[in-house]
Amino acid sequence: MDQNTKDAIPNQIEDMQAEIHHLLPWLIHHGMDDPQGLLRFACPDPSDPIQGQLTSKSAAETKDLAVPEDSMPIRDVINEFYSITRSRVLTHHPKFFSFIPSTMLPISWLADIVVSAANPHLGGRLAGSSCNLVEENLMTWFITKIGFPVDDAVGLSVSGGSMANFMALTAARDEHIRGVENHSRAVIYVSEHTHFSISKTARVLGFSPDQVREIPGLQPDVLAYVIRNDKKAGLVPMAVVTTLGSTVSGKIDPIPEVAEVSREHNIWLHIDGAYGSSIILSPSHHELARGIEKANSVTWDAHKWLFSSYGCGMLFVRNKTSLMRSFSAHSDFLDGSGREAEAEFWDLGLELTRPARAIRLWFILRVLGSHQIGRMIDRGIDMAKEFETRFRSLKDWSVLSPAQMAILIVRFQPEGKDETDIDGLNQRIADDALEKNIAAVQIVRFDGHSCLRMCVINPRLASTDPESIVNAMADIAIDSLS
Amino acid sequence: MDQNTKDAIPNQIEDMQAEIHHLLPWLIHHGMDDPQGLLRFACPDPSDPIQGQLTSKSAAETKDLAVPEDSMPIRDVINEFYSITRSRVLTHHPKFFSFIPSTMLPISWLADIVVSAANPHLGGRLAGSSCNLVEENLMTWFITKIGFPVDDAVGLSVSGGSMANFMALTAARDEHIRGVENHSRAVIYVSEHTHFSISKTARVLGFSPDQVREIPGLQPDVLAYVIRNDKKAGLVPMAVVTTLGSTVSGKIDPIPEVAEVSREHNIWLHIDGAYGSSIILSPSHHELARGIEKANSVTWDAHKWLFSSYGCGMLFVRNKTSLMRSFSAHSDFLDGSGREAEAEFWDLGLELTRPARAIRLWFILRVLGSHQIGRMIDRGIDMAKEFETRFRSLKDWSVLSPAQMAILIVRFQPEGKDETDIDGLNQRIADDALEKNIAAVQIVRFDGHSCLRMCVINPRLASTDPESIVNAMADIAIDSLS
């Protein structure tokens, strides 16, 4: 066997490298056979379709895109991907207002390109290739912004808010409950705004549904009363979960008052700010997060309101030792060997392999700077208020939940129609607005009605957009009556 | 305020887009101020340093790389990143043999570039933008390869093996143990090869250390005996964890025999094949995974032996309903509403936000094809055997663990030296081999000695490398005696 035959595999990989070298500039600017190019993917033009259509034909076609036996040309596979994602929902389109929209900026994509090439393993220090130091420094910056004690606290990048909430409540359990035989006595307090990941977490930790108590609005007096009763009954109040910016309406639980109750009763205070923690960075509205510095743990998603692509969440914990107690690789970490000071990332969470998520966020923050980040967050708040003002000025439109944390809920409810008709009209407004590429607004049930919900945080929205979008929706509403 | 002032933010983002458009071609090919370019990052030349040096100066410098108040030019931040990662460990360098090396190929990087621009949210169907269908089809392909029943089984991409192992054991618990009050009776059986993520999982699930029993080599007779005794004592045998390719030595627990014991006693059989499951795709060695089709769950990391960058693990579960029982968003999913058939990804695991990890793997497999993938895996097995043969032919070198699943453990042990000296010599060989850029080999404790461990799975290794690397290490060994 000659050398070429023996080295067919590395030679083929070298050919692949050359092909990629050749393809990349074209791919990025001219998008292969798609005139948009990848930069346009990452930063869509406002005129681009907010949502493509997934036809049953294209759904069926993806079935054929299985793994072939033989190699395929790279450009063919890229074109297949284009074809698949033609039906995509552009959650980072400036006129996408459903769910929590993606606020991804093109710098986030650039960071992904650079970081993915370096392929750092952020599980530990050695393979972390100094990116671990960047993550640690970045987390310290956030810790300072939250107001946690810098020497004791720790931050960790995770895939998202559900993971962060899970880890926080695991740490809370291990702080307050010792021994599996006592788990059935633990109680977690939540409000009606609490994200479903909390009840899922409770189930995964092995708790039964009645160990999670919903206190409406987490009213402090009621909370304190229920806690006292639970203690009397021999139960162990373990954690209170306050929401900083609910997904539906941007609601904020009364954090300072709940913090006081938690302190008094020595209960873990977790703040689920997956969406809302970014308000800390707002020069004009940071007081909405007042009390967050008293928490034991904070969830904060950079892919929500910090302009990152998906998969960039963060968990902050007041005392690093709480996370280590629950997650360190060796259960004897507190053995006085000094190992604690040398904790690796894998000692702080479930993951060993961790992609370098936080480096992307470092790129974004470093390129934009904190002042610009603050202005971009403020812009969302202001734009949502302008949407509210404009909807209020319209005949037959009601504001059911005013702009809070850049989330607004409105409803078109003309006189002389019954509730079912009105629900249908609002659904039709949402459908038509999407079809005409005016806006993606979300139909939600709120106070028993079908309403139109908008989350207005994309910083690329133009100052003329609220007027033009509201007017266009008003026109659709009038048309829908005929 | 004029329009330009009002729209300063979207205008600045547009400028950023233009700057990125301008920077990208240069960045990819010429690497800004680093002559390597990003493609060379992703696909390092064999002559590139396997490991840079992190000086205390550069560690100190990262402290200054915090978040600034004002914006910074993109190219400055990229150059900072280059500077930081100059000290990186290239785990995907062809001569990196420590840990489980990264086998990332440049096509994995290309896929990251394309997928990151599209920014799909793989938590659910709508924002999944058809990428969800691609993931589902890809997982079905793997399910077929494992031999699970296609209609019942499910696969899910996760960040890595630790997450997959955690989810598998959570599902096992919920299958076999009902009610938190019974958790203290659960027992998990492992071998001495079991990864530390299993004992961490047990702790997070609230179990005490004595609920995890180590059975040496998972010998089937011993396992059956211990299970019967545990049952007699009123305990609940819950899961057996078999290892398919241990991290240290590539060891495989006796899967078919353990499967028989599990079946007999109705215990969840989990196979931790984070490293070794890829052997299924080998045309010559797939029989090493015999019995895997009888498991309840299988862990499989694509960032280990499937040529992906980090953060691309997979969990496969025989019955989809097992995952839904543990992780569905609503605890009443089995209410007969038919919702089960409509499970979203967020009903199958801890995560709601899920980046599109599996699409990268789809790119890799589709471009290479299954035959080439199989050949690349076989090449690792063959190369490790050639390393073994060459070490065996050397005077004073011993093979302590023969090439198994492409992992080899050797030791230089010249006569007339005591064990402490020999440990030191082997450490010196590892240090010198790295310093001379010959190879990164790992010092491990094995059978009480310091040994040299190599994991030989990078498909870019040339056919002449085993000879030249072994000879160079032998020379270092001889030098170390003088």
PDB file of N, CA, C and O in Angstrom, chain B residues 32-90:
ATOM      1  N   MET B  32      -6.727  38.386  10.590  1.00  0.00           N
ATOM      2  CA  MET B  32      -6.460  39.709  11.150  1.00  0.00           C
ATOM      3  C   MET B  32      -4.956  39.857  11.327  1.00  0.00           C
ATOM      4  O   MET B  32      -4.218  39.689  10.379  1.00  0.00           O
ATOM      5  N   ASP B  33      -4.523  40.139  12.550  1.00  0.00           N
ATOM      6  CA  ASP B  33      -3.090  40.308  12.767  1.00  0.00           C
ATOM      7  C   ASP B  33      -2.403  38.985  13.102  1.00  0.00           C
ATOM      8  O   ASP B  33      -1.228  38.949  13.409  1.00  0.00           O
ATOM      9  N   ASP B  34      -3.171  37.912  13.085  1.00  0.00           N
ATOM     10  CA  ASP B  34      -2.589  36.594  13.317  1.00  0.00           C
ATOM     11  C   ASP B  34      -2.523  35.874  11.971  1.00  0.00           C
ATOM     12  O   ASP B  34      -3.547  35.663  11.323  1.00  0.00           O
ATOM     13  N   PRO B  35      -1.318  35.519  11.518  1.00  0.00           N
ATOM     14  CA  PRO B  35      -1.213  34.961  10.162  1.00  0.00           C
ATOM     15  C   PRO B  35      -1.921  33.617  10.006  1.00  0.00           C
ATOM     16  O   PRO B  35      -2.095  33.153   8.886  1.00  0.00           O
ATOM     17  N   GLN B  36      -2.336  32.999  11.110  1.00  0.00           N
ATOM     18  CA  GLN B  36      -2.931  31.672  10.982  1.00  0.00           C
ATOM     19  C   GLN B  36      -4.302  31.694  10.322  1.00  0.00           C
ATOM     20  O   GLN B  36      -4.639  30.821   9.548  1.00  0.00           O
ATOM     21  N   GLY B  37      -5.098  32.685  10.673  1.00  0.00           N
ATOM     22  CA  GLY B  37      -6.457  32.681  10.152  1.00  0.00           C
ATOM     23  C   GLY B  37      -7.311  31.685  10.910  1.00  0.00           C
ATOM     24  O   GLY B  37      -6.813  30.776  11.578  1.00  0.00           O
ATOM     25  N   LEU B  38      -8.603  31.874  10.819  1.00  0.00           N
ATOM     26  CA  LEU B  38      -9.507  31.043  11.613  1.00  0.00           C
ATOM     27  C   LEU B  38      -9.554  29.598  11.139  1.00  0.00           C
ATOM     28  O   LEU B  38      -9.757  28.686  11.935  1.00  0.00           O
ATOM     29  N   LEU B  39      -9.390  29.392   9.837  1.00  0.00           N
ATOM     30  CA  LEU B  39      -9.437  28.017   9.336  1.00  0.00           C
ATOM     31  C   LEU B  39      -8.294  27.200   9.942  1.00  0.00           C
ATOM     32  O   LEU B  39      -8.451  26.018  10.235  1.00  0.00           O
ATOM     33  N   ARG B  40      -7.168  27.845  10.148  1.00  0.00           N
ATOM     34  CA  ARG B  40      -6.020  27.185  10.777  1.00  0.00           C
ATOM     35  C   ARG B  40      -6.287  26.932  12.270  1.00  0.00           C
ATOM     36  O   ARG B  40      -5.791  25.968  12.837  1.00  0.00           O
ATOM     37  N   PHE B  41      -7.074  27.825  12.902  1.00  0.00           N
ATOM     38  CA  PHE B  41      -7.542  27.558  14.268  1.00  0.00           C
ATOM     39  C   PHE B  41      -8.327  26.250  14.284  1.00  0.00           C
ATOM     40  O   PHE B  41      -8.131  25.393  15.136  1.00  0.00           O
ATOM     41  N   ALA B  42      -9.262  26.152  13.341  1.00  0.00           N
ATOM     42  CA  ALA B  42     -10.192  25.021  13.343  1.00  0.00           C
ATOM     43  C   ALA B  42      -9.506  23.743  12.885  1.00  0.00           C
ATOM     44  O   ALA B  42      -9.944  22.646  13.226  1.00  0.00           O
ATOM     45  N   CYS B  43      -8.449  23.876  12.108  1.00  0.00           N
ATOM     46  CA  CYS B  43      -7.801  22.706  11.519  1.00  0.00           C
ATOM     47  C   CYS B  43      -6.296  22.928  11.595  1.00  0.00           C
ATOM     48  O   CYS B  43      -5.643  23.198  10.592  1.00  0.00           O
ATOM     49  N   PRO B  44      -5.728  22.819  12.801  1.00  0.00           N
ATOM     50  CA  PRO B  44      -4.329  23.212  12.978  1.00  0.00           C
ATOM     51  C   PRO B  44      -3.381  22.329  12.176  1.00  0.00           C
ATOM     52  O   PRO B  44      -3.638  21.145  11.967  1.00  0.00           O
ATOM     53  N   ASP B  45      -2.299  22.940  11.722  1.00  0.00           N
ATOM     54  CA  ASP B  45      -1.258  22.188  11.051  1.00  0.00           C
ATOM     55  C   ASP B  45      -0.533  21.329  12.094  1.00  0.00           C
ATOM     56  O   ASP B  45      -0.352  21.764  13.235  1.00  0.00           O
ATOM     57  N   PRO B  46      -0.109  20.115  11.707  1.00  0.00           N
ATOM     58  CA  PRO B  46       0.603  19.268  12.676  1.00  0.00           C
ATOM     59  C   PRO B  46       1.823  19.958  13.287  1.00  0.00           C
ATOM     60  O   PRO B  46       2.242  19.616  14.395  1.00  0.00           O
ATOM     61  N   SER B  47       2.372  20.948  12.573  1.00  0.00           N
ATOM     62  CA  SER B  47       3.543  21.646  13.118  1.00  0.00           C
ATOM     63  C   SER B  47       3.158  22.735  14.118  1.00  0.00           C
ATOM     64  O   SER B  47       4.016  23.279  14.807  1.00  0.00           O
ATOM     65  N   ASP B  48       1.881  23.074  14.197  1.00  0.00           N
ATOM     66  CA  ASP B  48       1.450  24.106  15.150  1.00  0.00           C
ATOM     67  C   ASP B  48       1.662  23.614  16.582  1.00  0.00           C
ATOM     68  O   ASP B  48       1.587  22.413  16.846  1.00  0.00           O
ATOM     69  N   PRO B  49       1.902  24.548  17.512  1.00  0.00           N
ATOM     70  CA  PRO B  49       2.092  24.118  18.907  1.00  0.00           C
ATOM     71  C   PRO B  49       0.831  23.432  19.446  1.00  0.00           C
ATOM     72  O   PRO B  49      -0.271  23.962  19.301  1.00  0.00           O
ATOM     73  N   ILE B  50       1.017  22.259  20.037  1.00  0.00           N
ATOM     74  CA  ILE B  50      -0.121  21.541  20.618  1.00  0.00           C
ATOM     75  C   ILE B  50      -0.677  22.330  21.792  1.00  0.00           C
ATOM     76  O   ILE B  50      -1.871  22.389  22.023  1.00  0.00           O
ATOM     77  N   GLN B  51       0.225  22.936  22.536  1.00  0.00           N
ATOM     78  CA  GLN B  51      -0.209  23.686  23.716  1.00  0.00           C
ATOM     79  C   GLN B  51       0.611  24.954  23.835  1.00  0.00           C
ATOM     80  O   GLN B  51       1.839  24.897  23.867  1.00  0.00           O
ATOM     81  N   GLY B  52      -0.071  26.106  23.891  1.00  0.00           N
ATOM     82  CA  GLY B  52       0.620  27.358  24.149  1.00  0.00           C
ATOM     83  C   GLY B  52       0.922  27.472  25.628  1.00  0.00           C
ATOM     84  O   GLY B  52       0.488  26.650  26.432  1.00  0.00           O
ATOM     85  N   GLN B  53       1.656  28.475  25.973  1.00  0.00           N
ATOM     86  CA  GLN B  53       1.975  28.666  27.384  1.00  0.00           C
ATOM     87  C   GLN B  53       1.144  29.811  27.937  1.00  0.00           C
ATOM     88  O   GLN B  53       1.107  30.889  27.356  1.00  0.00           O
ATOM     89  N   LEU B  54       0.472  29.545  29.045  1.00  0.00           N
ATOM     90  CA  LEU B  54      -0.236  30.613  29.738  1.00  0.00           C
ATOM     91  C   LEU B  54       0.728  31.209  30.751  1.00  0.00           C
ATOM     92  O   LEU B  54       0.996  30.625  31.793  1.00  0.00           O
ATOM     93  N   THR B  55       1.282  32.343  30.403  1.00  0.00           N
ATOM     94  CA  THR B  55       2.186  32.999  31.345  1.00  0.00           C
ATOM     95  C   THR B  55       1.344  33.710  32.393  1.00  0.00           C
ATOM     96  O   THR B  55       0.176  34.021  32.160  1.00  0.00           O
ATOM     97  N   SER B  56       1.939  33.951  33.545  1.00  0.00           N
ATOM     98  CA  SER B  56       1.172  34.660  34.574  1.00  0.00           C
ATOM     99  C   SER B  56       0.875  36.074  34.084  1.00  0.00           C
ATOM    100  O   SER B  56      -0.113  36.679  34.463  1.00  0.00           O
ATOM    101  N   LYS B  57       1.724  36.584  33.180  1.00  0.00           N
ATOM    102  CA  LYS B  57       1.462  37.897  32.603  1.00  0.00           C
ATOM    103  C   LYS B  57       0.155  37.879  31.794  1.00  0.00           C
ATOM    104  O   LYS B  57      -0.716  38.721  31.976  1.00  0.00           O
ATOM    105  N   SER B  58      -0.001  36.867  30.929  1.00  0.00           N
ATOM    106  CA  SER B  58      -1.216  36.864  30.113  1.00  0.00           C
ATOM    107  C   SER B  58      -2.441  36.562  30.969  1.00  0.00           C
ATOM    108  O   SER B  58      -3.537  37.042  30.702  1.00  0.00           O
ATOM    109  N   ALA B  59      -2.260  35.757  32.038  1.00  0.00           N
ATOM    110  CA  ALA B  59      -3.384  35.537  32.956  1.00  0.00           C
ATOM    111  C   ALA B  59      -3.790  36.859  33.593  1.00  0.00           C
ATOM    112  O   ALA B  59      -4.978  37.163  33.726  1.00  0.00           O
ATOM    113  N   ALA B  60      -2.788  37.657  33.971  1.00  0.00           N
ATOM    114  CA  ALA B  60      -3.087  38.952  34.580  1.00  0.00           C
ATOM    115  C   ALA B  60      -3.759  39.872  33.567  1.00  0.00           C
ATOM    116  O   ALA B  60      -4.664  40.630  33.902  1.00  0.00           O
ATOM    117  N   GLU B  61      -3.318  39.770  32.312  1.00  0.00           N
ATOM    118  CA  GLU B  61      -3.890  40.643  31.285  1.00  0.00           C
ATOM    119  C   GLU B  61      -5.382  40.399  31.078  1.00  0.00           C
ATOM    120  O   GLU B  61      -6.121  41.331  30.776  1.00  0.00           O
ATOM    121  N   THR B  62      -5.817  39.146  31.230  1.00  0.00           N
ATOM    122  CA  THR B  62      -7.243  38.891  31.015  1.00  0.00           C
ATOM    123  C   THR B  62      -8.092  39.636  32.035  1.00  0.00           C
ATOM    124  O   THR B  62      -9.252  39.914  31.785  1.00  0.00           O
ATOM    125  N   LYS B  63      -7.497  39.963  33.187  1.00  0.00           N
ATOM    126  CA  LYS B  63      -8.234  40.744  34.191  1.00  0.00           C
ATOM    127  C   LYS B  63      -8.644  42.101  33.632  1.00  0.00           C
ATOM    128  O   LYS B  63      -9.632  42.684  34.052  1.00  0.00           O
ATOM    129  N   ASP B  64      -7.815  42.620  32.716  1.00  0.00           N
ATOM    130  CA  ASP B  64      -8.123  43.936  32.150  1.00  0.00           C
ATOM    131  C   ASP B  64      -9.154  43.855  31.036  1.00  0.00           C
ATOM    132  O   ASP B  64      -9.598  44.869  30.522  1.00  0.00           O
ATOM    133  N   LEU B  65      -9.525  42.637  30.659  1.00  0.00           N
ATOM    134  CA  LEU B  65     -10.435  42.485  29.526  1.00  0.00           C
ATOM    135  C   LEU B  65     -11.880  42.450  29.997  1.00  0.00           C
ATOM    136  O   LEU B  65     -12.677  41.655  29.529  1.00  0.00           O
ATOM    137  N   ALA B  66     -12.204  43.278  30.950  1.00  0.00           N
ATOM    138  CA  ALA B  66     -13.564  43.321  31.467  1.00  0.00           C
ATOM    139  C   ALA B  66     -14.441  44.135  30.518  1.00  0.00           C
ATOM    140  O   ALA B  66     -14.024  44.491  29.423  1.00  0.00           O
ATOM    141  N   VAL B  67     -15.645  44.410  30.951  1.00  0.00           N
ATOM    142  CA  VAL B  67     -16.584  45.126  30.089  1.00  0.00           C
ATOM    143  C   VAL B  67     -16.292  46.618  30.170  1.00  0.00           C
ATOM    144  O   VAL B  67     -16.326  47.197  31.254  1.00  0.00           O
ATOM    145  N   PRO B  68     -15.990  47.265  29.041  1.00  0.00           N
ATOM    146  CA  PRO B  68     -15.726  48.706  29.066  1.00  0.00           C
ATOM    147  C   PRO B  68     -17.034  49.482  29.071  1.00  0.00           C
ATOM    148  O   PRO B  68     -18.099  48.927  28.793  1.00  0.00           O
ATOM    149  N   GLU B  69     -16.957  50.755  29.382  1.00  0.00           N
ATOM    150  CA  GLU B  69     -18.170  51.577  29.309  1.00  0.00           C
ATOM    151  C   GLU B  69     -18.479  51.952  27.864  1.00  0.00           C
ATOM    152  O   GLU B  69     -19.631  51.997  27.457  1.00  0.00           O
ATOM    153  N   ASP B  70     -17.413  52.221  27.104  1.00  0.00           N
ATOM    154  CA  ASP B  70     -17.626  52.680  25.733  1.00  0.00           C
ATOM    155  C   ASP B  70     -17.316  51.580  24.721  1.00  0.00           C
ATOM    156  O   ASP B  70     -16.600  50.628  25.022  1.00  0.00           O
ATOM    157  N   SER B  71     -17.835  51.758  23.533  1.00  0.00           N
ATOM    158  CA  SER B  71     -17.664  50.764  22.476  1.00  0.00           C
ATOM    159  C   SER B  71     -16.193  50.602  22.102  1.00  0.00           C
ATOM    160  O   SER B  71     -15.396  51.523  22.264  1.00  0.00           O
ATOM    161  N   MET B  72     -15.862  49.413  21.593  1.00  0.00           N
ATOM    162  CA  MET B  72     -14.509  49.161  21.099  1.00  0.00           C
ATOM    163  C   MET B  72     -14.587  48.666  19.659  1.00  0.00           C
ATOM    164  O   MET B  72     -15.557  48.004  19.283  1.00  0.00           O
ATOM    165  N   PRO B  73     -13.553  48.954  18.860  1.00  0.00           N
ATOM    166  CA  PRO B  73     -13.559  48.441  17.483  1.00  0.00           C
ATOM    167  C   PRO B  73     -13.548  46.915  17.479  1.00  0.00           C
ATOM    168  O   PRO B  73     -12.839  46.288  18.281  1.00  0.00           O
ATOM    169  N   ILE B  74     -14.318  46.336  16.587  1.00  0.00           N
ATOM    170  CA  ILE B  74     -14.438  44.879  16.532  1.00  0.00           C
ATOM    171  C   ILE B  74     -13.076  44.221  16.344  1.00  0.00           C
ATOM    172  O   ILE B  74     -12.751  43.231  16.994  1.00  0.00           O
ATOM    173  N   ARG B  75     -12.257  44.802  15.462  1.00  0.00           N
ATOM    174  CA  ARG B  75     -10.984  44.130  15.189  1.00  0.00           C
ATOM    175  C   ARG B  75     -10.066  44.128  16.408  1.00  0.00           C
ATOM    176  O   ARG B  75      -9.286  43.195  16.594  1.00  0.00           O
ATOM    177  N   ASP B  76     -10.182  45.130  17.259  1.00  0.00           N
ATOM    178  CA  ASP B  76      -9.380  45.119  18.487  1.00  0.00           C
ATOM    179  C   ASP B  76      -9.800  43.968  19.400  1.00  0.00           C
ATOM    180  O   ASP B  76      -8.961  43.303  20.010  1.00  0.00           O
ATOM    181  N   VAL B  77     -11.108  43.748  19.483  1.00  0.00           N
ATOM    182  CA  VAL B  77     -11.595  42.684  20.369  1.00  0.00           C
ATOM    183  C   VAL B  77     -11.193  41.317  19.814  1.00  0.00           C
ATOM    184  O   VAL B  77     -10.797  40.415  20.563  1.00  0.00           O
ATOM    185  N   ILE B  78     -11.247  41.171  18.497  1.00  0.00           N
ATOM    186  CA  ILE B  78     -10.813  39.898  17.899  1.00  0.00           C
ATOM    187  C   ILE B  78      -9.333  39.666  18.195  1.00  0.00           C
ATOM    188  O   ILE B  78      -8.923  38.559  18.562  1.00  0.00           O
ATOM    189  N   ASN B  79      -8.539  40.709  18.085  1.00  0.00           N
ATOM    190  CA  ASN B  79      -7.111  40.540  18.374  1.00  0.00           C
ATOM    191  C   ASN B  79      -6.867  40.222  19.848  1.00  0.00           C
ATOM    192  O   ASN B  79      -5.963  39.460  20.184  1.00  0.00           O
ATOM    193  N   GLU B  80      -7.686  40.789  20.720  1.00  0.00           N
ATOM    194  CA  GLU B  80      -7.587  40.414  22.134  1.00  0.00           C
ATOM    195  C   GLU B  80      -7.876  38.927  22.307  1.00  0.00           C
ATOM    196  O   GLU B  80      -7.200  38.228  23.063  1.00  0.00           O
ATOM    197  N   PHE B  81      -8.898  38.462  21.589  1.00  0.00           N
ATOM    198  CA  PHE B  81      -9.236  37.040  21.698  1.00  0.00           C
ATOM    199  C   PHE B  81      -8.079  36.176  21.193  1.00  0.00           C
ATOM    200  O   PHE B  81      -7.731  35.172  21.807  1.00  0.00           O
ATOM    201  N   TYR B  82      -7.474  36.587  20.080  1.00  0.00           N
ATOM    202  CA  TYR B  82      -6.294  35.859  19.593  1.00  0.00           C
ATOM    203  C   TYR B  82      -5.221  35.804  20.663  1.00  0.00           C
ATOM    204  O   TYR B  82      -4.589  34.776  20.904  1.00  0.00           O
ATOM    205  N   SER B  83      -5.011  36.948  21.286  1.00  0.00           N
ATOM    206  CA  SER B  83      -3.960  37.027  22.286  1.00  0.00           C
ATOM    207  C   SER B  83      -4.265  36.108  23.470  1.00  0.00           C
ATOM    208  O   SER B  83      -3.391  35.392  23.964  1.00  0.00           O
ATOM    209  N   ILE B  84      -5.517  36.112  23.908  1.00  0.00           N
ATOM    210  CA  ILE B  84      -5.917  35.243  25.022  1.00  0.00           C
ATOM    211  C   ILE B  84      -5.689  33.785  24.662  1.00  0.00           C
ATOM    212  O   ILE B  84      -5.127  33.014  25.431  1.00  0.00           O
ATOM    213  N   THR B  85      -6.136  33.413  23.465  1.00  0.00           N
ATOM    214  CA  THR B  85      -6.137  31.990  23.131  1.00  0.00           C
ATOM    215  C   THR B  85      -4.800  31.538  22.559  1.00  0.00           C
ATOM    216  O   THR B  85      -4.662  30.394  22.164  1.00  0.00           O
ATOM    217  N   ARG B  86      -3.828  32.441  22.523  1.00  0.00           N
ATOM    218  CA  ARG B  86      -2.489  32.007  22.114  1.00  0.00           C
ATOM    219  C   ARG B  86      -1.977  30.932  23.085  1.00  0.00           C
ATOM    220  O   ARG B  86      -1.171  30.085  22.723  1.00  0.00           O
ATOM    221  N   SER B  87      -2.459  30.982  24.304  1.00  0.00           N
ATOM    222  CA  SER B  87      -2.015  29.990  25.291  1.00  0.00           C
ATOM    223  C   SER B  87      -2.926  28.768  25.314  1.00  0.00           C
ATOM    224  O   SER B  87      -2.901  27.990  26.240  1.00  0.00           O
ATOM    225  N   ARG B  88      -3.709  28.592  24.262  1.00  0.00           N
ATOM    226  CA  ARG B  88      -4.698  27.521  24.323  1.00  0.00           C
ATOM    227  C   ARG B  88      -4.074  26.131  24.161  1.00  0.00           C
ATOM    228  O   ARG B  88      -2.988  25.970  23.600  1.00  0.00           O
ATOM    229  N   VAL B  89      -4.826  25.138  24.645  1.00  0.00           N
ATOM    230  CA  VAL B  89      -4.510  23.739  24.398  1.00  0.00           C
ATOM    231  C   VAL B  89      -5.325  23.322  23.185  1.00  0.00           C
ATOM    232  O   VAL B  89      -6.547  23.440  23.188  1.00  0.00           O
ATOM    233  N   LEU B  90      -4.663  22.860  22.138  1.00  0.00           N
ATOM    234  CA  LEU B  90      -5.388  22.454  20.932  1.00  0.00           C
ATOM    235  C   LEU B  90      -5.803  20.996  21.073  1.00  0.00           C
ATOM    236  O   LEU B  90      -5.108  20.097  20.602  1.00  0.00           O
TER     237      LEU B  90
END
